[in-house]
Short mmCIF file of C-alpha atoms and ligand atoms in Angstrom, two decimals:
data_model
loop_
_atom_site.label_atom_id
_atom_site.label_comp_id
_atom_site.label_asym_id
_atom_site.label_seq_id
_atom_site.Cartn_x
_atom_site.Cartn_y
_atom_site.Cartn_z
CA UNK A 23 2.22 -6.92 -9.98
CA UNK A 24 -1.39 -6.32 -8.32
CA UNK A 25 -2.78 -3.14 -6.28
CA UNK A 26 -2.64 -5.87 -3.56
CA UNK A 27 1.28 -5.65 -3.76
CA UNK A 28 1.86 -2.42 -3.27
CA UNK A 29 0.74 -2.36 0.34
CA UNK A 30 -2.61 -0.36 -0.27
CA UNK A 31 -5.60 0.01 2.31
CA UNK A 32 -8.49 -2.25 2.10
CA UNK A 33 -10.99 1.26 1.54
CA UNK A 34 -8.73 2.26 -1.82
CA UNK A 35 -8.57 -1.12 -3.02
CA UNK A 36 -12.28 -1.24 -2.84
CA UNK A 37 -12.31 1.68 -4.29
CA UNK A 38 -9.81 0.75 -6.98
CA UNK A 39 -11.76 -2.63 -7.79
CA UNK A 40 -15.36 -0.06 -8.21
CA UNK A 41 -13.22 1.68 -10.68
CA UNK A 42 -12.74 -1.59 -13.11
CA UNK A 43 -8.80 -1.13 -12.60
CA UNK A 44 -7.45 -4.94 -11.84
CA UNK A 45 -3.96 -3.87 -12.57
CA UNK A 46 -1.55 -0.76 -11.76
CA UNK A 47 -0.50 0.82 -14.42
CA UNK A 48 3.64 1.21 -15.74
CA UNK A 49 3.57 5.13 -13.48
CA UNK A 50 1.29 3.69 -10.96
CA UNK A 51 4.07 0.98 -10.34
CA UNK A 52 6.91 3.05 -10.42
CA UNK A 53 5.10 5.91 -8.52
CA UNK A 54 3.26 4.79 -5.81
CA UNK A 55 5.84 2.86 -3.79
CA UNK A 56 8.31 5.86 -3.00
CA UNK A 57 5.13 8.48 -2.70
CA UNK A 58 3.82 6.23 0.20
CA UNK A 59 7.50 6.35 1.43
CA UNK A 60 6.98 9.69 2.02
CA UNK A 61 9.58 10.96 -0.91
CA UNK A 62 9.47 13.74 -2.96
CA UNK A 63 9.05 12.58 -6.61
CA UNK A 64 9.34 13.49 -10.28
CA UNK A 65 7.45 11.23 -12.77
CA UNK A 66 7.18 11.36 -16.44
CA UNK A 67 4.05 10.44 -17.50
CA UNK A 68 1.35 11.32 -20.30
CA UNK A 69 -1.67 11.63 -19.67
CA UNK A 70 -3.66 8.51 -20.01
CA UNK A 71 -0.93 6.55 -18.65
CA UNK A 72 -3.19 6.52 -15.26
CA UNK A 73 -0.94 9.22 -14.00
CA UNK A 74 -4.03 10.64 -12.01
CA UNK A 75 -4.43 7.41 -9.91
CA UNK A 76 -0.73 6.84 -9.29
CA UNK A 77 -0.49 10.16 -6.95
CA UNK A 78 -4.00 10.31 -5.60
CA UNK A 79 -3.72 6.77 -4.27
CA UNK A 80 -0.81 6.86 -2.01
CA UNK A 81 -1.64 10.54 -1.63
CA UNK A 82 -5.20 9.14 -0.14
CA UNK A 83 -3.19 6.69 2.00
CA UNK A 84 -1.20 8.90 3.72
CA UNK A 85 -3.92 11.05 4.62
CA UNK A 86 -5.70 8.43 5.83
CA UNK A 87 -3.38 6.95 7.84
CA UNK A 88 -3.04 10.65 9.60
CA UNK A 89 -6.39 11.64 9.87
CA UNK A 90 -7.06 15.54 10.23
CA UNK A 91 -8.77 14.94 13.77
CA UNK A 92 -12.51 14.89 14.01
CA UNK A 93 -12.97 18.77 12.54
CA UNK A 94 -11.89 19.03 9.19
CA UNK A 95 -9.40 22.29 8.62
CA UNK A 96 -7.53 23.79 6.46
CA UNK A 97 -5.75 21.84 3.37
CA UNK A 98 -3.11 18.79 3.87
CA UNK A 99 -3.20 17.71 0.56
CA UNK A 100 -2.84 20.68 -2.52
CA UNK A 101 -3.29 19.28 -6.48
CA UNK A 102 -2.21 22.02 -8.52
CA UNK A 103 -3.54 22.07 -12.11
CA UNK A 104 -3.10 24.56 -15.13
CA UNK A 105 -6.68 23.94 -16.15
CA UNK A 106 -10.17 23.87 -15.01
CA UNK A 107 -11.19 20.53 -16.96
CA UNK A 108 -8.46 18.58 -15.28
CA UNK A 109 -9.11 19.99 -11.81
CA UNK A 110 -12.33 18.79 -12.34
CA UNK A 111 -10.91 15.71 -13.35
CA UNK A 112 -8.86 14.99 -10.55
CA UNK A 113 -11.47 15.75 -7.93
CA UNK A 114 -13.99 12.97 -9.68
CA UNK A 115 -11.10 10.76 -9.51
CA UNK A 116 -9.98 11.95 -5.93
CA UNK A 117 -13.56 11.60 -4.88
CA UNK A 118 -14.29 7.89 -6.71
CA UNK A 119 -11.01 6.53 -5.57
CA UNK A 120 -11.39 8.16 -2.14
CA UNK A 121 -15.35 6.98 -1.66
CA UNK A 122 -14.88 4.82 1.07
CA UNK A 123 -12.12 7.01 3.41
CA UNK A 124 -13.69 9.89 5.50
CA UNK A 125 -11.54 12.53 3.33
CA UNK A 126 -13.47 15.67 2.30
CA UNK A 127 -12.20 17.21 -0.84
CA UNK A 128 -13.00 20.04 -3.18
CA UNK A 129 -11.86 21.75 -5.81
CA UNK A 130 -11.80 25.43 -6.92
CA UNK A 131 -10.75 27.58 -10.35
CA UNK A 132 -11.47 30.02 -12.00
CA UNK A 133 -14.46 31.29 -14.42
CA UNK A 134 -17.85 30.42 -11.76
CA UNK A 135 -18.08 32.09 -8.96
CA UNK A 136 -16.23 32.64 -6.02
CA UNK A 137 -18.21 33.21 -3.09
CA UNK A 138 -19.27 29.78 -2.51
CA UNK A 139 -16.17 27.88 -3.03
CA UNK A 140 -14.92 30.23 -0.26
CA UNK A 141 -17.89 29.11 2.21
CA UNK A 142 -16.74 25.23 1.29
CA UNK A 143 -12.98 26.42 1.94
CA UNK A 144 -14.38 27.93 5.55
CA UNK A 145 -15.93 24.89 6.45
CA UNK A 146 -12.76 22.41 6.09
CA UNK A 147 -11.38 20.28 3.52
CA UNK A 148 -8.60 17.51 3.53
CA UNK A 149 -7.88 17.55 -0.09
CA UNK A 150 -7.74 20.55 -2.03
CA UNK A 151 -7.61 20.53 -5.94
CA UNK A 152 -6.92 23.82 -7.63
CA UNK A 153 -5.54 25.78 -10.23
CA UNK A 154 -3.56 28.63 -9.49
CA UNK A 155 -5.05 31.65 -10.14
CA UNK A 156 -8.32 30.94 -8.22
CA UNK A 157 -6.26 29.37 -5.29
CA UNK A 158 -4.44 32.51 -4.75
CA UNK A 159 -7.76 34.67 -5.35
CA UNK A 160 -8.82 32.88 -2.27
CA UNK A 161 -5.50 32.98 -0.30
CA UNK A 162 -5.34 36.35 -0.69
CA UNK A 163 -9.48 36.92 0.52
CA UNK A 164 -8.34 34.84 3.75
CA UNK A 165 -10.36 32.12 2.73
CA UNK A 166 -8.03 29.60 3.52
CA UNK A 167 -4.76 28.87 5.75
CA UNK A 168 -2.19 26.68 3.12
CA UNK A 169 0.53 26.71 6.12
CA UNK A 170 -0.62 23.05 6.67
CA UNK A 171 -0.21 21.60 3.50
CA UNK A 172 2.05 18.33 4.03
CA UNK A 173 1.53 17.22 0.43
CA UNK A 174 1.75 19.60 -2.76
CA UNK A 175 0.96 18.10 -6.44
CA UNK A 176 1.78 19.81 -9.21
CA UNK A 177 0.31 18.06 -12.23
CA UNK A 178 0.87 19.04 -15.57
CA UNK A 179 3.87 20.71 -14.41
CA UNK A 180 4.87 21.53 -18.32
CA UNK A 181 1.33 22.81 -19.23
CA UNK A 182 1.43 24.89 -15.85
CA UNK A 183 4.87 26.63 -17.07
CA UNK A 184 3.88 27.22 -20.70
CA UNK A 185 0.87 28.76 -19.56
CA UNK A 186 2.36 31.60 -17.70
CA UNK A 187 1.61 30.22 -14.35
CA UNK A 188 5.03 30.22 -13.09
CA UNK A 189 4.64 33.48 -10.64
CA UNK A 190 1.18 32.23 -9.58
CA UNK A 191 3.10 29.04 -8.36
CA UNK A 192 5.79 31.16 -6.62
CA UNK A 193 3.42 33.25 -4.73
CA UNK A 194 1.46 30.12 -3.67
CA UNK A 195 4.34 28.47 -2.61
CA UNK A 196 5.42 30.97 0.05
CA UNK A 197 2.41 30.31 1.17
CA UNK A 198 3.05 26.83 1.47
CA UNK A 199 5.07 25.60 4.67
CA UNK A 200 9.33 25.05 4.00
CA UNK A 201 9.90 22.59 1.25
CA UNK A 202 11.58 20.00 3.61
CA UNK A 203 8.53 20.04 5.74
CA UNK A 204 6.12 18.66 2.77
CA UNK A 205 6.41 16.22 0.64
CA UNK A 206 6.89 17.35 -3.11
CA UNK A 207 4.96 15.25 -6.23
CA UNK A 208 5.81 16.75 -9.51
CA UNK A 209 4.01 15.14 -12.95
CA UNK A 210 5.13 16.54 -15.62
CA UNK A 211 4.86 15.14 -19.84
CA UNK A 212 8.19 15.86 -20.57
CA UNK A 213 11.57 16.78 -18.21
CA UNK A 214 12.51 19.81 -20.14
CA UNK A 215 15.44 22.24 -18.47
CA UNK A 216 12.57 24.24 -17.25
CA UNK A 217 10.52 21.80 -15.34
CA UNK A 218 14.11 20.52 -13.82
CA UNK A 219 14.58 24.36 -12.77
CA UNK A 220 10.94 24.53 -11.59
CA UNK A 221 12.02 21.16 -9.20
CA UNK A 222 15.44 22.66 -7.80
CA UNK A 223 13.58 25.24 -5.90
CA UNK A 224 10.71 23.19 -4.87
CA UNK A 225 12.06 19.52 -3.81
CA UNK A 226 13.86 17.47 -1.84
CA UNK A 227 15.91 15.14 -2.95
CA UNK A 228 13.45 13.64 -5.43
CA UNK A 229 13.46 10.37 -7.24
CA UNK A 230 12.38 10.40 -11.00
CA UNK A 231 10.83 7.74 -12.38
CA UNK A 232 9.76 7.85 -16.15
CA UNK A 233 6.80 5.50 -17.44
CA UNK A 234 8.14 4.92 -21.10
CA UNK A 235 10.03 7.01 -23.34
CA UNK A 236 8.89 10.74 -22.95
CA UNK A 237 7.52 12.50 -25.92
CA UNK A 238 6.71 9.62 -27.69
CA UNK A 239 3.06 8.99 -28.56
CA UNK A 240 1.76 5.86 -27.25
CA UNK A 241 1.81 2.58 -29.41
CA UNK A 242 -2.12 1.98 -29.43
CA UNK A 243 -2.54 5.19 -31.16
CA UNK A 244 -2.61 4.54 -34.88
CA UNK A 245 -1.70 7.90 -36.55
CA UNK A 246 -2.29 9.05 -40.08
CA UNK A 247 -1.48 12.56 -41.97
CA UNK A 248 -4.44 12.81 -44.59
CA UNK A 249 -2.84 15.84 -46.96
CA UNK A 250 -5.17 17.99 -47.99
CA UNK A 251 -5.61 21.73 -49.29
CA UNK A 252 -7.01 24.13 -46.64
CA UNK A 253 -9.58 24.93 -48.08
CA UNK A 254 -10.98 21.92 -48.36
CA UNK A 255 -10.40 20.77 -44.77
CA UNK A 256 -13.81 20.93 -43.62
CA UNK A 257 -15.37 19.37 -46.77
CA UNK A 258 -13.43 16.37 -46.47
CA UNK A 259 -13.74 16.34 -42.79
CA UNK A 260 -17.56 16.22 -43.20
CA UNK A 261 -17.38 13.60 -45.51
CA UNK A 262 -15.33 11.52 -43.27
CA UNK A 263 -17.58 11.43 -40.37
CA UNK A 264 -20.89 11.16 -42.34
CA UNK A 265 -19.17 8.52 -44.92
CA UNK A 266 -17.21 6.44 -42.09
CA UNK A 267 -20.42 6.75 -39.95
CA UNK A 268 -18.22 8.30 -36.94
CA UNK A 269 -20.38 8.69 -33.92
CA UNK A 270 -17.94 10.63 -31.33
CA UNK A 271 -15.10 12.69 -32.37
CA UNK A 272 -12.71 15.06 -30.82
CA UNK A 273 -11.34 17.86 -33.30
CA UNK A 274 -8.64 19.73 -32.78
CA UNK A 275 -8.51 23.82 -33.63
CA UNK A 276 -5.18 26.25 -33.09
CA UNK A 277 -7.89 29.16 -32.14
CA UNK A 278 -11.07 29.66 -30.51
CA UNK A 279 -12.09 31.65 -33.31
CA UNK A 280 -11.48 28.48 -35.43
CA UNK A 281 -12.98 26.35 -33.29
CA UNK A 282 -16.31 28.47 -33.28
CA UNK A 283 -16.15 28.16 -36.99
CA UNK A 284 -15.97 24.94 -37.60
CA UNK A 285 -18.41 23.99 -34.95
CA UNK A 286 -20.48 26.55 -36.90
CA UNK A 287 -20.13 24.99 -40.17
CA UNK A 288 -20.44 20.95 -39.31
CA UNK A 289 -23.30 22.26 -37.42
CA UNK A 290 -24.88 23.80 -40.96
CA UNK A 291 -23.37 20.21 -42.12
CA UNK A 292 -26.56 18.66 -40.31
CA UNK A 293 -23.66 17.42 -37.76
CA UNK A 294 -24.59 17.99 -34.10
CA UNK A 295 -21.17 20.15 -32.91
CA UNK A 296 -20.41 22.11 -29.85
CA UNK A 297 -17.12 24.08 -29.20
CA UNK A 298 -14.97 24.11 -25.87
CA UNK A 299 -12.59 26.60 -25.52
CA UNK A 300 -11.47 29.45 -22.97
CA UNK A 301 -13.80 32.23 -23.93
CA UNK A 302 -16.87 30.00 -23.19
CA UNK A 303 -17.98 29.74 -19.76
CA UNK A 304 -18.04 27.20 -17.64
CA UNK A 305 -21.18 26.40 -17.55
CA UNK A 306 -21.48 25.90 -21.08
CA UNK A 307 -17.83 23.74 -20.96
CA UNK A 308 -19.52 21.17 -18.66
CA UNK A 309 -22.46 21.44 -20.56
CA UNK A 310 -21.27 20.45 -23.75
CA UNK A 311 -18.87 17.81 -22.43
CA UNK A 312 -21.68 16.37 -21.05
CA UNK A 313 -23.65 16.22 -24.09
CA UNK A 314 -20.42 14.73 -26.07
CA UNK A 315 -20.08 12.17 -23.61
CA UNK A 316 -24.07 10.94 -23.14
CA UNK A 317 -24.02 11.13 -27.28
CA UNK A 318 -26.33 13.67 -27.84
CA UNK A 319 -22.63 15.73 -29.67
CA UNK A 320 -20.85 14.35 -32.57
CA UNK A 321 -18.74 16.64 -32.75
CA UNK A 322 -16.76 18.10 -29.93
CA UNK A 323 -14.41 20.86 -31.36
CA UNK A 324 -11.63 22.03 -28.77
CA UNK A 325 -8.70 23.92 -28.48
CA UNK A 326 -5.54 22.74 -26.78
CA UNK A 327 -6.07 24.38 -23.51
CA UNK A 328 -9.48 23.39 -23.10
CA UNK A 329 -8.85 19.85 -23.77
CA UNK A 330 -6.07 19.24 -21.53
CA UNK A 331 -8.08 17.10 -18.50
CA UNK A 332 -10.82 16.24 -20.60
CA UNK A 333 -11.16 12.48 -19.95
CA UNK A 334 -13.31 10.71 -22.27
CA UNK A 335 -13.98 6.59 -21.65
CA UNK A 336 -13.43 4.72 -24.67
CA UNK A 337 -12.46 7.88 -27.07
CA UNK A 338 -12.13 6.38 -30.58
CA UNK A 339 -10.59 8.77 -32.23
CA UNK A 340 -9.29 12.59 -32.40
CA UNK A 341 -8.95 14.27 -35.98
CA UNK A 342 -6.47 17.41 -35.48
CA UNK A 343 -8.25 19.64 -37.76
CA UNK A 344 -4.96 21.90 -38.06
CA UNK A 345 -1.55 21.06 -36.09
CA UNK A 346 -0.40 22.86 -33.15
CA UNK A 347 2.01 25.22 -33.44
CA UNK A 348 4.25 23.22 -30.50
CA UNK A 349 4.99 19.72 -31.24
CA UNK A 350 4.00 18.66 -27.55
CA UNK A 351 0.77 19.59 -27.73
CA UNK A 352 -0.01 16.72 -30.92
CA UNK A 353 1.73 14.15 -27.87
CA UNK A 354 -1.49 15.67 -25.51
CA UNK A 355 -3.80 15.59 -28.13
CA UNK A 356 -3.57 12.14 -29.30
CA UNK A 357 -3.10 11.47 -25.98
CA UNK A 358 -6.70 11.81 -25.58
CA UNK A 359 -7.57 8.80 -27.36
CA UNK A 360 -6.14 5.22 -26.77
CA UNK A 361 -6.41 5.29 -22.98
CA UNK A 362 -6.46 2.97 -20.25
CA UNK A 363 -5.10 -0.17 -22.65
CA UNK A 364 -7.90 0.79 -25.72
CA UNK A 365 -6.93 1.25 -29.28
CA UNK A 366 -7.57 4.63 -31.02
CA UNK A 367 -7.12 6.81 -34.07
CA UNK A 368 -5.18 10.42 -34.74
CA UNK A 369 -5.90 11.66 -37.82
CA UNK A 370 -4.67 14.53 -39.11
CA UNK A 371 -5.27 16.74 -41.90
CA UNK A 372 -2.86 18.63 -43.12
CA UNK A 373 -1.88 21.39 -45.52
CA UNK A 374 1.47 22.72 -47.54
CA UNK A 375 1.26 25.64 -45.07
CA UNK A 376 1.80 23.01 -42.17
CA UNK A 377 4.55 21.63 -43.44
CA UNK A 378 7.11 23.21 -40.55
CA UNK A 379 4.38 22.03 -37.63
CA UNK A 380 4.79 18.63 -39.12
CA UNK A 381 8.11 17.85 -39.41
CA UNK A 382 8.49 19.55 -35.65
CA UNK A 383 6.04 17.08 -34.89
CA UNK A 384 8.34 13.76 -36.42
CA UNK A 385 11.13 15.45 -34.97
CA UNK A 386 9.96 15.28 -31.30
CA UNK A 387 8.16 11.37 -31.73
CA UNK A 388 11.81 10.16 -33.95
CA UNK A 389 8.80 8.71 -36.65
CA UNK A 390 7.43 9.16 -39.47
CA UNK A 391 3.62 9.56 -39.49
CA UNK A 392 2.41 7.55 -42.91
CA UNK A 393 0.63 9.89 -45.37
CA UNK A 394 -2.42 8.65 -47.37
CA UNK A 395 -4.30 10.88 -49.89
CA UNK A 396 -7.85 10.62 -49.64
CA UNK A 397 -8.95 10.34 -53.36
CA UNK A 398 -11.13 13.44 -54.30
CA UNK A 399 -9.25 14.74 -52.34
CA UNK A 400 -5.29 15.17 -52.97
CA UNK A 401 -3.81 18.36 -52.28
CA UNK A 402 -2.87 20.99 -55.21
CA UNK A 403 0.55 20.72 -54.14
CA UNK A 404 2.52 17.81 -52.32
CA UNK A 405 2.83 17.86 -48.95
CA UNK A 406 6.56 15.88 -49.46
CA UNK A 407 7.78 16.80 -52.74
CA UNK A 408 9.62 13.95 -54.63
CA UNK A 409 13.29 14.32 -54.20
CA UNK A 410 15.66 15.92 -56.77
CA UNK A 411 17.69 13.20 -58.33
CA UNK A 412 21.16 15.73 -57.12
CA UNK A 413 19.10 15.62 -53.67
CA UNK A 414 19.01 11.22 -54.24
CA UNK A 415 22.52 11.03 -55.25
CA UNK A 416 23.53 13.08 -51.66
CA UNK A 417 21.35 10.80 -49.84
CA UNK A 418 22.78 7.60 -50.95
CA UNK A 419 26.48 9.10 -50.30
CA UNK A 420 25.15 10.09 -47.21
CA UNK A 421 23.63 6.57 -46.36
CA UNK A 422 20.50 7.95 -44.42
CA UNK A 423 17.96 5.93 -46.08
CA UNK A 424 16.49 5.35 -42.71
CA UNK A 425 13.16 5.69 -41.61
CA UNK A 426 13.37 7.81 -38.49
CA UNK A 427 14.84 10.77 -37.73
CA UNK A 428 17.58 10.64 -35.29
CA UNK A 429 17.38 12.27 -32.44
CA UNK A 430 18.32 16.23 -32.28
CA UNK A 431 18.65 16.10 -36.65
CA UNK A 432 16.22 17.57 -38.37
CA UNK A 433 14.14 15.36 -40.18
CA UNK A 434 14.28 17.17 -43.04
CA UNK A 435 17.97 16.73 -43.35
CA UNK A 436 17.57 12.76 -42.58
CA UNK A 437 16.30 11.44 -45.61
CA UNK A 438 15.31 12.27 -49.17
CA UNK A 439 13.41 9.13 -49.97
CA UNK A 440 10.54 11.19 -50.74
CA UNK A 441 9.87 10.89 -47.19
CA UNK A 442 10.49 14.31 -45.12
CA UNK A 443 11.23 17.35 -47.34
CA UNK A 444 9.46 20.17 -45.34
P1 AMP B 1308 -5.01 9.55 -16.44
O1 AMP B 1308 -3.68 9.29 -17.11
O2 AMP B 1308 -4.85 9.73 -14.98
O3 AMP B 1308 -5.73 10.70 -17.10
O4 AMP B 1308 -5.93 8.23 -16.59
C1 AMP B 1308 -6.43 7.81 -17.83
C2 AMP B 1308 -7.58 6.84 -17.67
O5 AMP B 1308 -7.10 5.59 -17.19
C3 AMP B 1308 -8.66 7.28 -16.71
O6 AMP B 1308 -9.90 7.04 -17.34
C4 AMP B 1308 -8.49 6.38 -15.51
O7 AMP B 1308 -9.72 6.15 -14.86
C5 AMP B 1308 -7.95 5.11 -16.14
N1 AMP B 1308 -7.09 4.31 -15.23
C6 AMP B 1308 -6.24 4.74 -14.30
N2 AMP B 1308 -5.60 3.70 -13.70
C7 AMP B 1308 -6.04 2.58 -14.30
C8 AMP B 1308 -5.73 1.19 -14.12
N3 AMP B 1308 -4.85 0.75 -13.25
N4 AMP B 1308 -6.38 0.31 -14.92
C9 AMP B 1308 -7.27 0.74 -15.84
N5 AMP B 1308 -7.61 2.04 -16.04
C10 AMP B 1308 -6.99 2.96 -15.29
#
């Protein structure tokens, strides 16, 4: 299948060809037909996947094809997003993809100020990205009429819910005109009972589509658990990027305190680091993604929330410094590498105290991430003990000798081959 297939106008598949993309995507195939059918849809997609592309682009189409008149007013189109970075994200993609339609977008959050995003909101705009907290800020300062909206996006739909924006969304959608008079686009990682209660109340009739096997990470990822005492994460994680000669890598934090840290220490390593997380502003968030992306950072150490949207061209790698304490958020992290059909590298270093974070982690992929002690390195104590021989015997009565964990068993329970006791 080519863009040409799938009915698009000749001004997105300029766009489209500017962009390097020849093919669509698995969600762009799945997605775009029914969107520029006018239906409300659910997709299932990671990010990476080209998720971005496969709403904007019959999104574009369908505003094009019902132009706003010749004065541009308030909002057709809304893109909700639970962060900054991907707003940001979506309006560079809205705005590259869109480059040859007479569309004006723009985008507003949080943390700058607000005064002259409300002067852009005055003066018109087709496509509105947001997230929600600055969107009702504005709604609620009269800067903007959402009555017309004929489209509403909610991207990210999980991140949006386990960030606490649920009554944000509510409020904004009163705001919004009756669900059967707009059409509904929800993209969401995962289809958890929450994001299917979240879609009761705000669709019609959707279809779902699913690009690949949710919660699993993608193939081109190649992912690693180095195991290693805490204390001696950073040391070895020095050593790794001077020794392996790593010129751009991502590192994961669980805090902002910890991220501050480490970016303090690699710094004192003679590494060039900068941090990215939600205490910094925004100023110095663009600024160091900036610097990470021309080069001039090595280092980039975020948290989860600040990294969701980042999107980094030809990412190598991402090292998760310590693991998340929600399984999903290792899918979104490595994620960030291994995009757009390129190979990359997770790499994760872990330590006895992680042990529970890890084996939630195998639980929710249904694999087993291979462990490989760095020498000078090994861990004080094993991050999966050796069996018991009473623990063996079980096992082989038991005949689980496999390699994955079934779905809904603990992994722990699955096997004793030395493999998963957490
Ligand atoms: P997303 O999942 O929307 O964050 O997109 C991930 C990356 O894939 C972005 O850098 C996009 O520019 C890129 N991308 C989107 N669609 C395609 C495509 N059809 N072919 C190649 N790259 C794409």
């Amino acid at each position: 299948m080519k863009f040409d297939d799938l009915g698009l106008s000749a001004g997105l598949l300029r766009a489209i060809g500017e962009q390097g993309y020849t093919t669509p995507t698995p969600i762009q195939h799945l997605a775009i037909p029914p969107i520029l059918q006018g239906k409300d849809l659910m997709a299932a997609a990671q990010t990476g996947t080209g998720k971005t592309a496969a709403f904007l682009l019959p999104l574009l189409q369908r505003m094009e094809s019902s132009p706003p008149g010749k004065k541009p007013g308030p909002p057709q189109a809304l893109v909700l997003t639970p962060t900054r970075e991907l707003a940001a994200q979506v309006t560079r993609n809205a705005e590259a993809l869109g480059h040859h339609l007479p569309l004006r977008t723009a985008v507003v959050f949080g943390g700058v100020k607000i005064a002259p995003q409300a002067r852009q909101l005055r003066q018109g705009v087709a496509l509105l990205v947001a997230t929600p907290g600055r969107l009702l800020d504005h709604a609620r300062q009269g800067n903007l009429d959402l009555s017309r909206v004929k489209t509403l996006v909610l991207d990210e739909a999980d991140r949006m819910l386990d960030m606490g924006f649920i009554h944000d969304i509510r409020r904004l959608l009163a705001l919004l005109p009756p669900t059967r008079e707009r059409q509904n686009l929800l993209f969401s990682a995962t289809f958890s009972n929450e994001i299917r209660n979240l879609a009761r109340g705000l669709m019609n009739h959707p279809e779902m589509v699913e690009a690949g096997t949710p919660n699993t990470a993608t193939p081109r990822v190649s992912q690693v658990v180095h195991p290693v005492d805490r204390r001696r994460k950073r040391e070895l994680l020095s050593h790794m990027i001077g020794s392996r000669q790593w010129q751009q890598v991502l590192v994961f934090t669980r805090t902002r305190h910890g991220a501050n840290r480490l970016a303090r220490q690699l710094e004192q390593d003679g590494l060039s680091t900068a941090a990215i997380h939600g205490n910094k502003s925004q100023g110095a968030r663009t600024r160091a993604l900036a610097g990470f992306k021309a080069g001039r950072i090595r280092v980039l150490v975020a948290t989860d929330i600040a990294a969701r949207g980042l999107d980094i061209d030809d990412l190598p790698r991402v090292v998760n410094f310590e693991l998340p304490d929600t399984a999903e958020d290792y899918v979104h992290r490595i994620g960030r590498t291994g995009r757009a059909g390129r190979e990359g590298e997770a790499i994760s270093l872990v330590c006895t105290e992680e042990r529970k974070q890890l084996a939630d982690i195998e639980r929710l992929l249904r694999q087993r991430i291979p462990h490989e002690a760095l020498e000078g390195y090994e861990p004080s104590t094993s991050l999966r003990p050796r069996p018991t021989g009473e623990e063996k015997r079980r096992s082989r009565k038991a005949g689980t000798q496999s390699k994955a964990p079934r779905k809904g068993r603990p992994a722990a329970r699955r096997t004793t081959t030395g493999g998963a006791r957490f």
